[in-house]
Amino acid sequence: MRRLQIEADIVAEDDGRFVGRLADAYALRRRPLCLCRPMGVPMYVARIGKGLIVKRMPLTGKDHHPSCPSFEPADTLSRPGTGPRLPVGSKTSGHPTAIDVNVRLSRGSIPPSAAAIANREVCRREPRLRLSLLALLHLLWHASGLVEWTGYWIGKRRWWHVHRYLVEATRRVPIEGEMLSERVLIPEPFKVADKRAIKARRSRRIARLLRDGWKQRMLLIGEVKAFRGVAEGQEIVVRHMPDVRLLLDSDQMRLLQRRFSAPLTLWRSEKGLHLIAIATVEAAAAGMLRVTEIAVMTVTEHWLPVADLHELQLVARLARNRGKMVKVLSFDGPGTQPMATVTLPDARPLPWALYLVPADADTGFESALAQSILSHPDTRAWIWRPADGDMPPLPYDGVRRASADREDG
């Protein structure tokens, strides 16, 4: 039974005061300590629908005791050098790790602020990670906890939650001497009653693209509603900000269709999916925005990333399970080495790693997969080879489903 310390008070999950103390921590913005370790592990309280839950801080799963429900191994069976091994925050210095994105967010000579200069000095002393635009989106999705899911949350994760978690994650990632939150636009959930205030806040943020006669770029993360042809090429319609015109020239559109044909095809062919875009943008004529680089990612109705139809089938089936699942992301992995597609960290007596074997996998891939499984004796492996047939029965471990559908074949 989990025990938490909230300020000076210690409560267990079966304590009648537990819900009330969570509400106090949420209202006062206090971080509960999970007492699975003697010194405690910081957590946070999140609102899901009308209820409150306590969640571990991003990338702290390994800090919890193995018997704790919040424990997650440091190595989550992703490719070497990828996944949760990309840190957001350095334990040695207390400063955030510098993120070196493989794209510039600035043009011309930008006069740095004193804070930016100080941050750059910190960044020089910290390890640097060079990421593509898509890998940065994966990092933010992972740091936001949006790769985690349990069937208890069905119907309770919407763009409002996605927006909030992503904004919080950008406050912990420095880029070009500033926190990413200062250089990113993530559309707020649209509300008719707050239409003017939302538009004003967005306009102030976009206004930064034109300042003191020089231009700079910013990052935009949002859900694509549609692509439509215009005289300049293509226009991207982003949900929750339909009044902002986002231009993509013909060459960039062709590059997007070539590099991201799989997620685009999946999004167009399967109902209920969302297409998330991450793009660097700059100001264009007549108040429009021009895309300078873009990457996209398909996510399910529950906002879990999926790369193809087989991943979609697996994740959709698991989403009905009341046990926790974690969707593993590839980041900038080469795609030639095996990695788990999903993990089930709460399964007992040992967690599960679920693997999908590509149809074109060769003997080298199969050998590497076998070696990966042998090197993780504390984890059970489930394998689906779509080229050989239908999905095998899933390892539910007797956990009840969140829906009335009992089919698990």
CSV table of C-alpha atoms in Angstrom, one decimal:
chain,number,residue,atom,x,y,z
A,1,MET,CA,0.0,0.0,0.0
A,2,ARG,CA,1.5,3.3,-1.1
A,3,ARG,CA,2.3,5.9,1.6
A,4,LEU,CA,2.7,9.5,0.9
A,5,GLN,CA,4.2,12.4,2.8
A,6,ILE,CA,2.3,15.6,2.1
A,7,GLU,CA,4.0,18.4,3.9
A,8,ALA,CA,4.4,17.1,7.5
A,9,ASP,CA,1.5,14.6,7.2
A,10,ILE,CA,1.9,10.9,6.2
A,11,VAL,CA,-1.1,9.2,4.7
A,12,ALA,CA,-1.7,5.8,3.1
A,13,GLU,CA,-4.0,5.2,0.1
A,14,ASP,CA,-6.5,3.4,2.3
A,15,ASP,CA,-6.6,6.2,4.8
A,16,GLY,CA,-9.9,8.1,4.9
A,17,ARG,CA,-8.0,11.3,4.8
A,18,PHE,CA,-6.1,10.4,1.6
A,19,VAL,CA,-8.4,12.0,-1.0
A,20,GLY,CA,-8.7,15.2,1.1
A,21,ARG,CA,-4.9,15.5,1.5
A,22,LEU,CA,-4.5,15.0,-2.3
A,23,ALA,CA,-6.9,17.9,-2.8
A,24,ASP,CA,-4.9,20.1,-0.4
A,25,ALA,CA,-1.7,19.3,-2.3
A,26,TYR,CA,-3.3,20.0,-5.6
A,27,ALA,CA,-4.7,23.4,-4.4
A,28,LEU,CA,-1.5,24.5,-2.7
A,29,ARG,CA,0.8,23.1,-5.5
A,30,ARG,CA,2.7,20.9,-3.1
A,31,ARG,CA,4.6,17.8,-4.3
A,32,PRO,CA,3.9,14.7,-2.3
A,33,LEU,CA,6.8,12.4,-1.4
A,34,CYS,CA,6.4,8.7,-2.1
A,35,LEU,CA,7.8,6.9,0.9
A,36,CYS,CA,8.8,3.8,-0.9
A,37,ARG,CA,12.4,5.1,-0.4
A,38,PRO,CA,13.7,6.5,3.0
A,39,MET,CA,14.2,10.0,1.6
A,40,GLY,CA,11.0,10.0,-0.4
A,41,VAL,CA,10.6,10.4,-4.1
A,42,PRO,CA,8.8,13.6,-5.4
A,43,MET,CA,5.5,13.1,-7.2
A,44,TYR,CA,2.7,15.4,-8.3
A,45,VAL,CA,-1.1,15.5,-8.2
A,46,ALA,CA,-3.0,15.6,-11.4
A,47,ARG,CA,-6.7,16.1,-12.1
A,48,ILE,CA,-8.3,13.5,-14.3
A,49,GLY,CA,-11.9,14.4,-15.0
A,50,LYS,CA,-13.5,15.2,-11.6
A,51,GLY,CA,-11.0,13.1,-9.6
A,52,LEU,CA,-7.4,13.5,-8.5
A,53,ILE,CA,-4.6,11.0,-8.8
A,54,VAL,CA,-0.9,11.1,-7.8
A,55,LYS,CA,1.6,10.5,-10.5
A,56,ARG,CA,5.3,10.1,-10.6
A,57,MET,CA,7.4,12.9,-12.0
A,58,PRO,CA,8.6,12.3,-15.6
A,59,LEU,CA,11.7,10.1,-15.9
A,60,THR,CA,11.8,9.2,-12.1
A,61,GLY,CA,10.4,5.7,-12.4
A,62,LYS,CA,13.9,4.2,-11.7
A,63,ASP,CA,14.1,6.2,-8.4
A,64,HIS,CA,11.2,4.3,-6.8
A,65,HIS,CA,11.6,1.0,-5.0
A,66,PRO,CA,11.0,-2.0,-7.3
A,67,SER,CA,8.0,-3.0,-5.2
A,68,CYS,CA,6.4,0.5,-5.7
A,69,PRO,CA,3.6,0.8,-8.3
A,70,SER,CA,5.5,3.8,-9.7
A,71,PHE,CA,8.7,1.9,-10.3
A,72,GLU,CA,9.9,1.7,-13.9
A,73,PRO,CA,13.4,0.3,-14.9
A,74,ALA,CA,15.8,2.8,-16.2
A,75,ASP,CA,16.2,0.6,-19.3
A,76,THR,CA,12.8,0.4,-20.8
A,77,LEU,CA,13.9,-1.9,-23.6
A,78,SER,CA,14.3,0.9,-26.2
A,79,ARG,CA,17.2,1.2,-28.5
A,80,PRO,CA,20.5,2.0,-27.1
A,81,GLY,CA,20.9,5.8,-26.4
A,82,THR,CA,17.2,6.5,-27.0
A,83,GLY,CA,13.9,6.7,-25.2
A,84,PRO,CA,13.9,7.5,-21.5
A,85,ARG,CA,17.6,7.6,-21.4
A,86,LEU,CA,17.3,11.1,-22.8
A,87,PRO,CA,17.3,13.1,-19.6
A,88,VAL,CA,15.4,16.3,-18.8
A,89,GLY,CA,17.3,17.5,-15.8
A,90,SER,CA,20.7,16.7,-14.5
A,91,LYS,CA,21.0,15.1,-11.0
A,92,THR,CA,24.7,16.2,-10.7
A,93,SER,CA,24.2,19.9,-11.1
A,94,GLY,CA,20.4,20.4,-10.6
A,95,HIS,CA,20.3,22.2,-13.9
A,96,PRO,CA,18.3,21.0,-17.0
A,97,THR,CA,20.3,19.2,-19.6
A,98,ALA,CA,20.9,21.2,-22.8
A,99,ILE,CA,18.9,20.0,-25.8
A,100,ASP,CA,20.6,20.7,-29.1
A,101,VAL,CA,17.9,20.5,-31.7
A,102,ASN,CA,19.0,19.9,-35.2
A,103,VAL,CA,17.3,23.1,-36.5
A,104,ARG,CA,17.8,26.8,-35.7
A,105,LEU,CA,15.0,28.8,-34.0
A,106,SER,CA,16.7,32.1,-34.8
A,107,ARG,CA,17.7,34.1,-37.8
A,108,GLY,CA,20.2,36.9,-37.9
A,109,SER,CA,21.9,38.5,-35.0
A,110,ILE,CA,19.8,38.1,-31.8
A,111,PRO,CA,20.7,40.2,-28.8
A,112,PRO,CA,20.7,37.7,-25.9
A,113,SER,CA,19.2,38.6,-22.6
A,114,ALA,CA,21.2,38.3,-19.4
A,115,ALA,CA,19.2,35.2,-18.4
A,116,ALA,CA,19.9,33.7,-21.8
A,117,ILE,CA,23.6,34.3,-21.4
A,118,ALA,CA,23.6,32.7,-18.0
A,119,ASN,CA,21.6,29.7,-19.3
A,120,ARG,CA,24.1,29.3,-22.2
A,121,GLU,CA,27.0,29.1,-19.6
A,122,VAL,CA,25.1,26.4,-17.8
A,123,CYS,CA,24.5,24.6,-21.1
A,124,ARG,CA,28.2,24.6,-22.0
A,125,ARG,CA,28.9,22.7,-18.8
A,126,GLU,CA,26.2,20.2,-19.2
A,127,PRO,CA,26.0,17.1,-21.6
A,128,ARG,CA,24.3,18.0,-24.9
A,129,LEU,CA,21.9,15.9,-26.8
A,130,ARG,CA,21.4,16.4,-30.6
A,131,LEU,CA,17.8,15.7,-31.6
A,132,SER,CA,15.8,15.9,-34.8
A,133,LEU,CA,12.5,17.7,-34.7
A,134,LEU,CA,10.6,14.5,-34.4
A,135,ALA,CA,12.8,13.2,-31.6
A,136,LEU,CA,12.2,16.5,-29.8
A,137,LEU,CA,8.4,15.8,-30.1
A,138,HIS,CA,9.0,12.3,-28.8
A,139,LEU,CA,11.0,13.7,-25.8
A,140,LEU,CA,8.3,16.1,-24.9
A,141,TRP,CA,5.6,13.4,-25.3
A,142,HIS,CA,7.5,11.1,-23.0
A,143,ALA,CA,8.4,13.9,-20.5
A,144,SER,CA,4.7,14.8,-20.4
A,145,GLY,CA,3.7,11.3,-19.4
A,146,LEU,CA,1.5,11.0,-22.5
A,147,VAL,CA,3.1,7.6,-23.3
A,148,GLU,CA,1.4,6.2,-20.2
A,149,TRP,CA,-2.1,4.8,-20.2
A,150,THR,CA,-4.6,2.8,-18.1
A,151,GLY,CA,-8.1,1.9,-19.0
A,152,TYR,CA,-9.4,3.8,-16.0
A,153,TRP,CA,-8.7,7.0,-18.1
A,154,ILE,CA,-10.9,6.1,-21.0
A,155,GLY,CA,-12.8,9.3,-22.0
A,156,LYS,CA,-10.7,11.4,-19.6
A,157,ARG,CA,-7.8,12.6,-21.7
A,158,ARG,CA,-8.5,15.4,-24.0
A,159,TRP,CA,-6.5,18.2,-25.7
A,160,TRP,CA,-6.9,20.3,-22.5
A,161,HIS,CA,-4.8,17.7,-20.7
A,162,VAL,CA,-2.3,17.3,-23.6
A,163,HIS,CA,-1.8,21.0,-23.8
A,164,ARG,CA,-1.2,21.4,-20.0
A,165,TYR,CA,1.3,18.5,-19.8
A,166,LEU,CA,3.2,19.6,-22.9
A,167,VAL,CA,3.5,23.2,-21.7
A,168,GLU,CA,4.8,21.9,-18.3
A,169,ALA,CA,7.4,19.8,-20.1
A,170,THR,CA,8.6,22.7,-22.2
A,171,ARG,CA,9.4,24.6,-19.0
A,172,ARG,CA,12.1,22.0,-18.2
A,173,VAL,CA,13.9,21.9,-21.5
A,174,PRO,CA,16.4,24.6,-22.4
A,175,ILE,CA,17.1,25.4,-26.0
A,176,GLU,CA,19.4,28.1,-27.5
A,177,GLY,CA,19.9,29.6,-24.0
A,178,GLU,CA,16.2,29.8,-23.1
A,179,MET,CA,13.6,27.5,-21.7
A,180,LEU,CA,11.7,26.0,-24.6
A,181,SER,CA,8.4,27.3,-23.1
A,182,GLU,CA,9.5,30.8,-24.2
A,183,ARG,CA,9.9,29.8,-27.9
A,184,VAL,CA,6.9,27.4,-28.4
A,185,LEU,CA,3.3,27.9,-29.4
A,186,ILE,CA,0.9,25.2,-28.3
A,187,PRO,CA,-2.7,26.2,-29.1
A,188,GLU,CA,-4.9,26.6,-26.0
A,189,PRO,CA,-8.2,24.6,-26.0
A,190,PHE,CA,-10.8,26.8,-27.7
A,191,LYS,CA,-13.6,28.2,-25.5
A,192,VAL,CA,-16.2,30.5,-27.0
A,193,ALA,CA,-16.4,32.4,-23.7
A,194,ASP,CA,-12.6,33.0,-23.7
A,195,LYS,CA,-12.2,33.5,-27.4
A,196,ARG,CA,-10.9,37.1,-27.2
A,197,ALA,CA,-8.5,36.4,-24.3
A,198,ILE,CA,-7.1,33.3,-26.0
A,199,LYS,CA,-6.6,35.1,-29.2
A,200,ALA,CA,-4.8,38.0,-27.4
A,201,ARG,CA,-2.4,35.7,-25.7
A,202,ARG,CA,-1.7,33.9,-28.9
A,203,SER,CA,-1.1,37.2,-30.8
A,204,ARG,CA,1.4,38.3,-28.1
A,205,ARG,CA,3.3,35.1,-28.5
A,206,ILE,CA,3.4,35.3,-32.3
A,207,ALA,CA,4.4,38.9,-32.2
A,208,ARG,CA,7.8,37.8,-30.9
A,209,LEU,CA,8.5,36.6,-34.5
A,210,LEU,CA,8.8,40.2,-35.6
A,211,ARG,CA,10.8,42.4,-33.1
A,212,ASP,CA,13.3,45.2,-33.5
A,213,GLY,CA,13.6,44.7,-37.2
A,214,TRP,CA,15.0,41.2,-37.2
A,215,LYS,CA,13.3,37.9,-37.5
A,216,GLN,CA,13.4,34.7,-35.5
A,217,ARG,CA,11.6,31.4,-35.5
A,218,MET,CA,9.6,29.6,-33.0
A,219,LEU,CA,8.3,26.1,-32.4
A,220,LEU,CA,4.7,25.2,-33.0
A,221,ILE,CA,3.1,22.0,-31.7
A,222,GLY,CA,-0.5,21.3,-32.5
A,223,GLU,CA,-3.1,18.9,-34.0
A,224,VAL,CA,-3.5,19.1,-37.8
A,225,LYS,CA,-7.2,19.4,-38.7
A,226,ALA,CA,-6.6,19.5,-42.5
A,227,PHE,CA,-4.3,20.4,-45.4
A,228,ARG,CA,-5.7,22.5,-48.1
A,229,GLY,CA,-4.3,23.9,-51.3
A,230,VAL,CA,-3.7,27.7,-51.7
A,231,ALA,CA,-1.9,29.8,-54.2
A,232,GLU,CA,1.4,29.7,-52.2
A,233,GLY,CA,1.3,25.9,-51.9
A,234,GLN,CA,-0.4,24.2,-49.0
A,235,GLU,CA,-2.1,25.6,-45.9
A,236,ILE,CA,-2.2,23.7,-42.6
A,237,VAL,CA,-5.3,24.1,-40.5
A,238,VAL,CA,-4.4,23.6,-36.8
A,239,ARG,CA,-7.2,22.8,-34.4
A,240,HIS,CA,-8.0,25.4,-31.7
A,241,MET,CA,-6.4,28.2,-33.9
A,242,PRO,CA,-8.3,28.1,-37.2
A,243,ASP,CA,-7.8,31.9,-37.7
A,244,VAL,CA,-4.0,31.5,-38.0
A,245,ARG,CA,-2.8,30.7,-41.5
A,246,LEU,CA,0.1,28.3,-41.6
A,247,LEU,CA,1.8,28.1,-45.0
A,248,LEU,CA,3.8,25.1,-46.4
A,249,ASP,CA,5.3,25.5,-49.8
A,250,SER,CA,5.1,22.8,-52.5
A,251,ASP,CA,8.6,21.5,-52.0
A,252,GLN,CA,8.1,21.2,-48.3
A,253,MET,CA,4.8,19.4,-48.8
A,254,ARG,CA,6.4,16.9,-51.1
A,255,LEU,CA,9.2,16.3,-48.6
A,256,LEU,CA,6.6,15.9,-45.8
A,257,GLN,CA,4.7,13.3,-47.9
A,258,ARG,CA,7.9,11.4,-48.7
A,259,ARG,CA,9.4,11.4,-45.1
A,260,PHE,CA,6.2,10.8,-43.2
A,261,SER,CA,4.1,8.8,-45.6
A,262,ALA,CA,3.3,6.1,-43.0
A,263,PRO,CA,1.7,8.4,-40.3
A,264,LEU,CA,-0.1,10.5,-43.0
A,265,THR,CA,-1.6,7.4,-44.6
A,266,LEU,CA,-2.6,6.0,-41.2
A,267,TRP,CA,-4.2,9.2,-40.2
A,268,ARG,CA,-6.2,9.5,-43.4
A,269,SER,CA,-7.3,5.9,-43.4
A,270,GLU,CA,-8.3,5.2,-39.8
A,271,LYS,CA,-11.1,7.1,-38.0
A,272,GLY,CA,-10.5,8.6,-34.6
A,273,LEU,CA,-6.8,9.2,-35.0
A,274,HIS,CA,-5.1,12.6,-34.4
A,275,LEU,CA,-2.1,13.9,-36.4
A,276,ILE,CA,0.3,15.9,-34.3
A,277,ALA,CA,2.6,18.3,-36.0
A,278,ILE,CA,5.8,19.9,-34.7
A,279,ALA,CA,7.1,22.7,-36.9
A,280,THR,CA,9.5,25.6,-36.8
A,281,VAL,CA,7.7,28.7,-38.1
A,282,GLU,CA,8.5,32.3,-39.1
A,283,ALA,CA,6.5,35.3,-39.9
A,284,ALA,CA,5.3,35.7,-43.5
A,285,ALA,CA,3.5,38.5,-45.4
A,286,ALA,CA,0.0,39.7,-44.3
A,287,GLY,CA,0.3,38.3,-40.8
A,288,MET,CA,0.6,34.7,-41.9
A,289,LEU,CA,3.1,32.1,-40.6
A,290,ARG,CA,5.5,30.1,-42.8
A,291,VAL,CA,6.7,26.6,-42.0
A,292,THR,CA,10.5,26.2,-42.3
A,293,GLU,CA,10.6,22.6,-41.1
A,294,ILE,CA,8.0,20.1,-40.0
A,295,ALA,CA,7.5,16.6,-38.6
A,296,VAL,CA,4.3,14.7,-37.8
A,297,MET,CA,3.3,11.9,-35.5
A,298,THR,CA,0.0,9.9,-35.5
A,299,VAL,CA,-1.6,9.3,-32.1
A,300,THR,CA,-4.7,7.3,-31.1
A,301,GLU,CA,-8.0,8.7,-29.6
A,302,HIS,CA,-6.2,8.5,-26.2
A,303,TRP,CA,-3.2,10.4,-27.6
A,304,LEU,CA,-0.8,7.4,-27.6
A,305,PRO,CA,1.7,7.5,-30.5
A,306,VAL,CA,1.5,4.7,-33.1
A,307,ALA,CA,3.7,4.3,-36.1
A,308,ASP,CA,1.7,1.9,-38.2
A,309,LEU,CA,-1.5,-0.2,-38.4
A,310,HIS,CA,-0.1,-3.1,-36.3
A,311,GLU,CA,1.0,-0.8,-33.5
A,312,LEU,CA,-2.5,0.7,-33.7
A,313,GLN,CA,-4.1,-2.7,-33.3
A,314,LEU,CA,-1.9,-3.6,-30.4
A,315,VAL,CA,-2.3,-0.3,-28.5
A,316,ALA,CA,-6.0,-0.1,-29.1
A,317,ARG,CA,-6.4,-3.6,-27.6
A,318,LEU,CA,-4.3,-2.8,-24.6
A,319,ALA,CA,-6.0,0.5,-24.0
A,320,ARG,CA,-9.0,-1.5,-22.5
A,321,ASN,CA,-6.8,-3.1,-19.9
A,322,ARG,CA,-6.9,-1.5,-16.4
A,323,GLY,CA,-3.3,-2.2,-15.9
A,324,LYS,CA,-0.8,0.4,-16.9
A,325,MET,CA,0.9,0.4,-20.3
A,326,VAL,CA,3.8,2.5,-21.6
A,327,LYS,CA,4.2,3.2,-25.3
A,328,VAL,CA,7.9,3.1,-26.2
A,329,LEU,CA,9.1,5.8,-28.6
A,330,SER,CA,12.0,5.4,-31.1
A,331,PHE,CA,13.4,9.0,-30.8
A,332,ASP,CA,16.2,9.0,-33.4
A,333,GLY,CA,16.8,5.3,-33.3
A,334,PRO,CA,18.0,3.7,-36.6
A,335,GLY,CA,15.0,1.3,-36.8
A,336,THR,CA,17.3,-1.6,-37.6
A,337,GLN,CA,17.6,-2.9,-34.0
A,338,PRO,CA,14.8,-4.5,-31.9
A,339,MET,CA,13.0,-2.5,-29.3
A,340,ALA,CA,9.8,-3.1,-27.3
A,341,THR,CA,6.7,-1.4,-28.7
A,342,VAL,CA,4.9,-1.4,-25.4
A,343,THR,CA,5.8,-2.3,-21.8
A,344,LEU,CA,3.4,-3.4,-19.0
A,345,PRO,CA,5.4,-2.3,-16.0
A,346,ASP,CA,2.8,-3.1,-13.3
A,347,ALA,CA,2.4,-6.8,-14.3
A,348,ARG,CA,3.3,-9.3,-11.6
A,349,PRO,CA,5.3,-11.2,-10.9
A,350,LEU,CA,7.4,-9.6,-13.6
A,351,PRO,CA,6.7,-6.8,-16.1
A,352,TRP,CA,6.1,-7.5,-19.8
A,353,ALA,CA,7.8,-6.2,-22.9
A,354,LEU,CA,5.7,-6.5,-26.0
A,355,TYR,CA,7.6,-6.7,-29.3
A,356,LEU,CA,6.4,-6.2,-32.9
A,357,VAL,CA,8.7,-7.8,-35.5
A,358,PRO,CA,8.7,-6.0,-38.9
A,359,ALA,CA,7.7,-8.1,-41.9
A,360,ASP,CA,11.1,-7.5,-43.5
A,361,ALA,CA,13.1,-8.5,-40.4
A,362,ASP,CA,16.1,-10.6,-41.3
A,363,THR,CA,18.0,-13.2,-39.3
A,364,GLY,CA,20.2,-10.5,-37.9
A,365,PHE,CA,17.2,-8.7,-36.4
A,366,GLU,CA,15.8,-12.0,-35.0
A,367,SER,CA,19.2,-12.8,-33.4
A,368,ALA,CA,19.4,-9.3,-31.9
A,369,LEU,CA,15.8,-9.7,-30.6
A,370,ALA,CA,16.7,-13.0,-28.9
A,371,GLN,CA,19.8,-11.4,-27.3
A,372,SER,CA,17.8,-8.4,-26.1
A,373,ILE,CA,15.2,-10.7,-24.4
A,374,LEU,CA,18.0,-12.8,-22.8
A,375,SER,CA,19.7,-9.7,-21.5
A,376,HIS,CA,16.5,-8.7,-19.6
A,377,PRO,CA,15.8,-11.7,-17.3
A,378,ASP,CA,13.7,-9.5,-15.0
A,379,THR,CA,11.1,-8.9,-17.9
A,380,ARG,CA,8.9,-11.3,-19.7
A,381,ALA,CA,8.7,-11.0,-23.5
A,382,TRP,CA,5.6,-11.2,-25.8
A,383,ILE,CA,6.2,-11.3,-29.6
A,384,TRP,CA,3.9,-10.7,-32.5
A,385,ARG,CA,5.2,-11.4,-36.0
A,386,PRO,CA,2.4,-9.9,-38.2
A,387,ALA,CA,3.9,-11.7,-41.3
A,388,ASP,CA,3.0,-15.0,-39.6
A,389,GLY,CA,-0.6,-14.2,-38.8
A,390,ASP,CA,-3.0,-12.6,-36.3
A,391,MET,CA,-2.1,-11.2,-33.0
A,392,PRO,CA,-1.4,-13.8,-30.3
A,393,PRO,CA,-3.3,-13.6,-27.0
A,394,LEU,CA,-2.3,-10.7,-24.9
A,395,PRO,CA,-0.7,-11.1,-21.5
A,396,TYR,CA,-3.4,-9.5,-19.3
A,397,ASP,CA,-2.3,-11.4,-16.2
A,398,GLY,CA,-6.0,-11.7,-15.2
A,399,VAL,CA,-6.4,-7.9,-14.8
A,400,ARG,CA,-10.0,-6.8,-15.4
A,401,ARG,CA,-10.8,-4.8,-18.5
A,402,ALA,CA,-12.1,-1.3,-18.5
A,403,SER,CA,-14.9,-2.1,-21.0
A,404,ALA,CA,-17.5,-4.7,-21.2
A,405,ASP,CA,-15.7,-6.3,-24.2
A,406,ARG,CA,-14.0,-9.4,-22.9
A,407,GLU,CA,-12.4,-10.4,-26.2
A,408,ASP,CA,-8.6,-10.6,-25.9
A,409,GLY,CA,-7.6,-12.7,-28.8
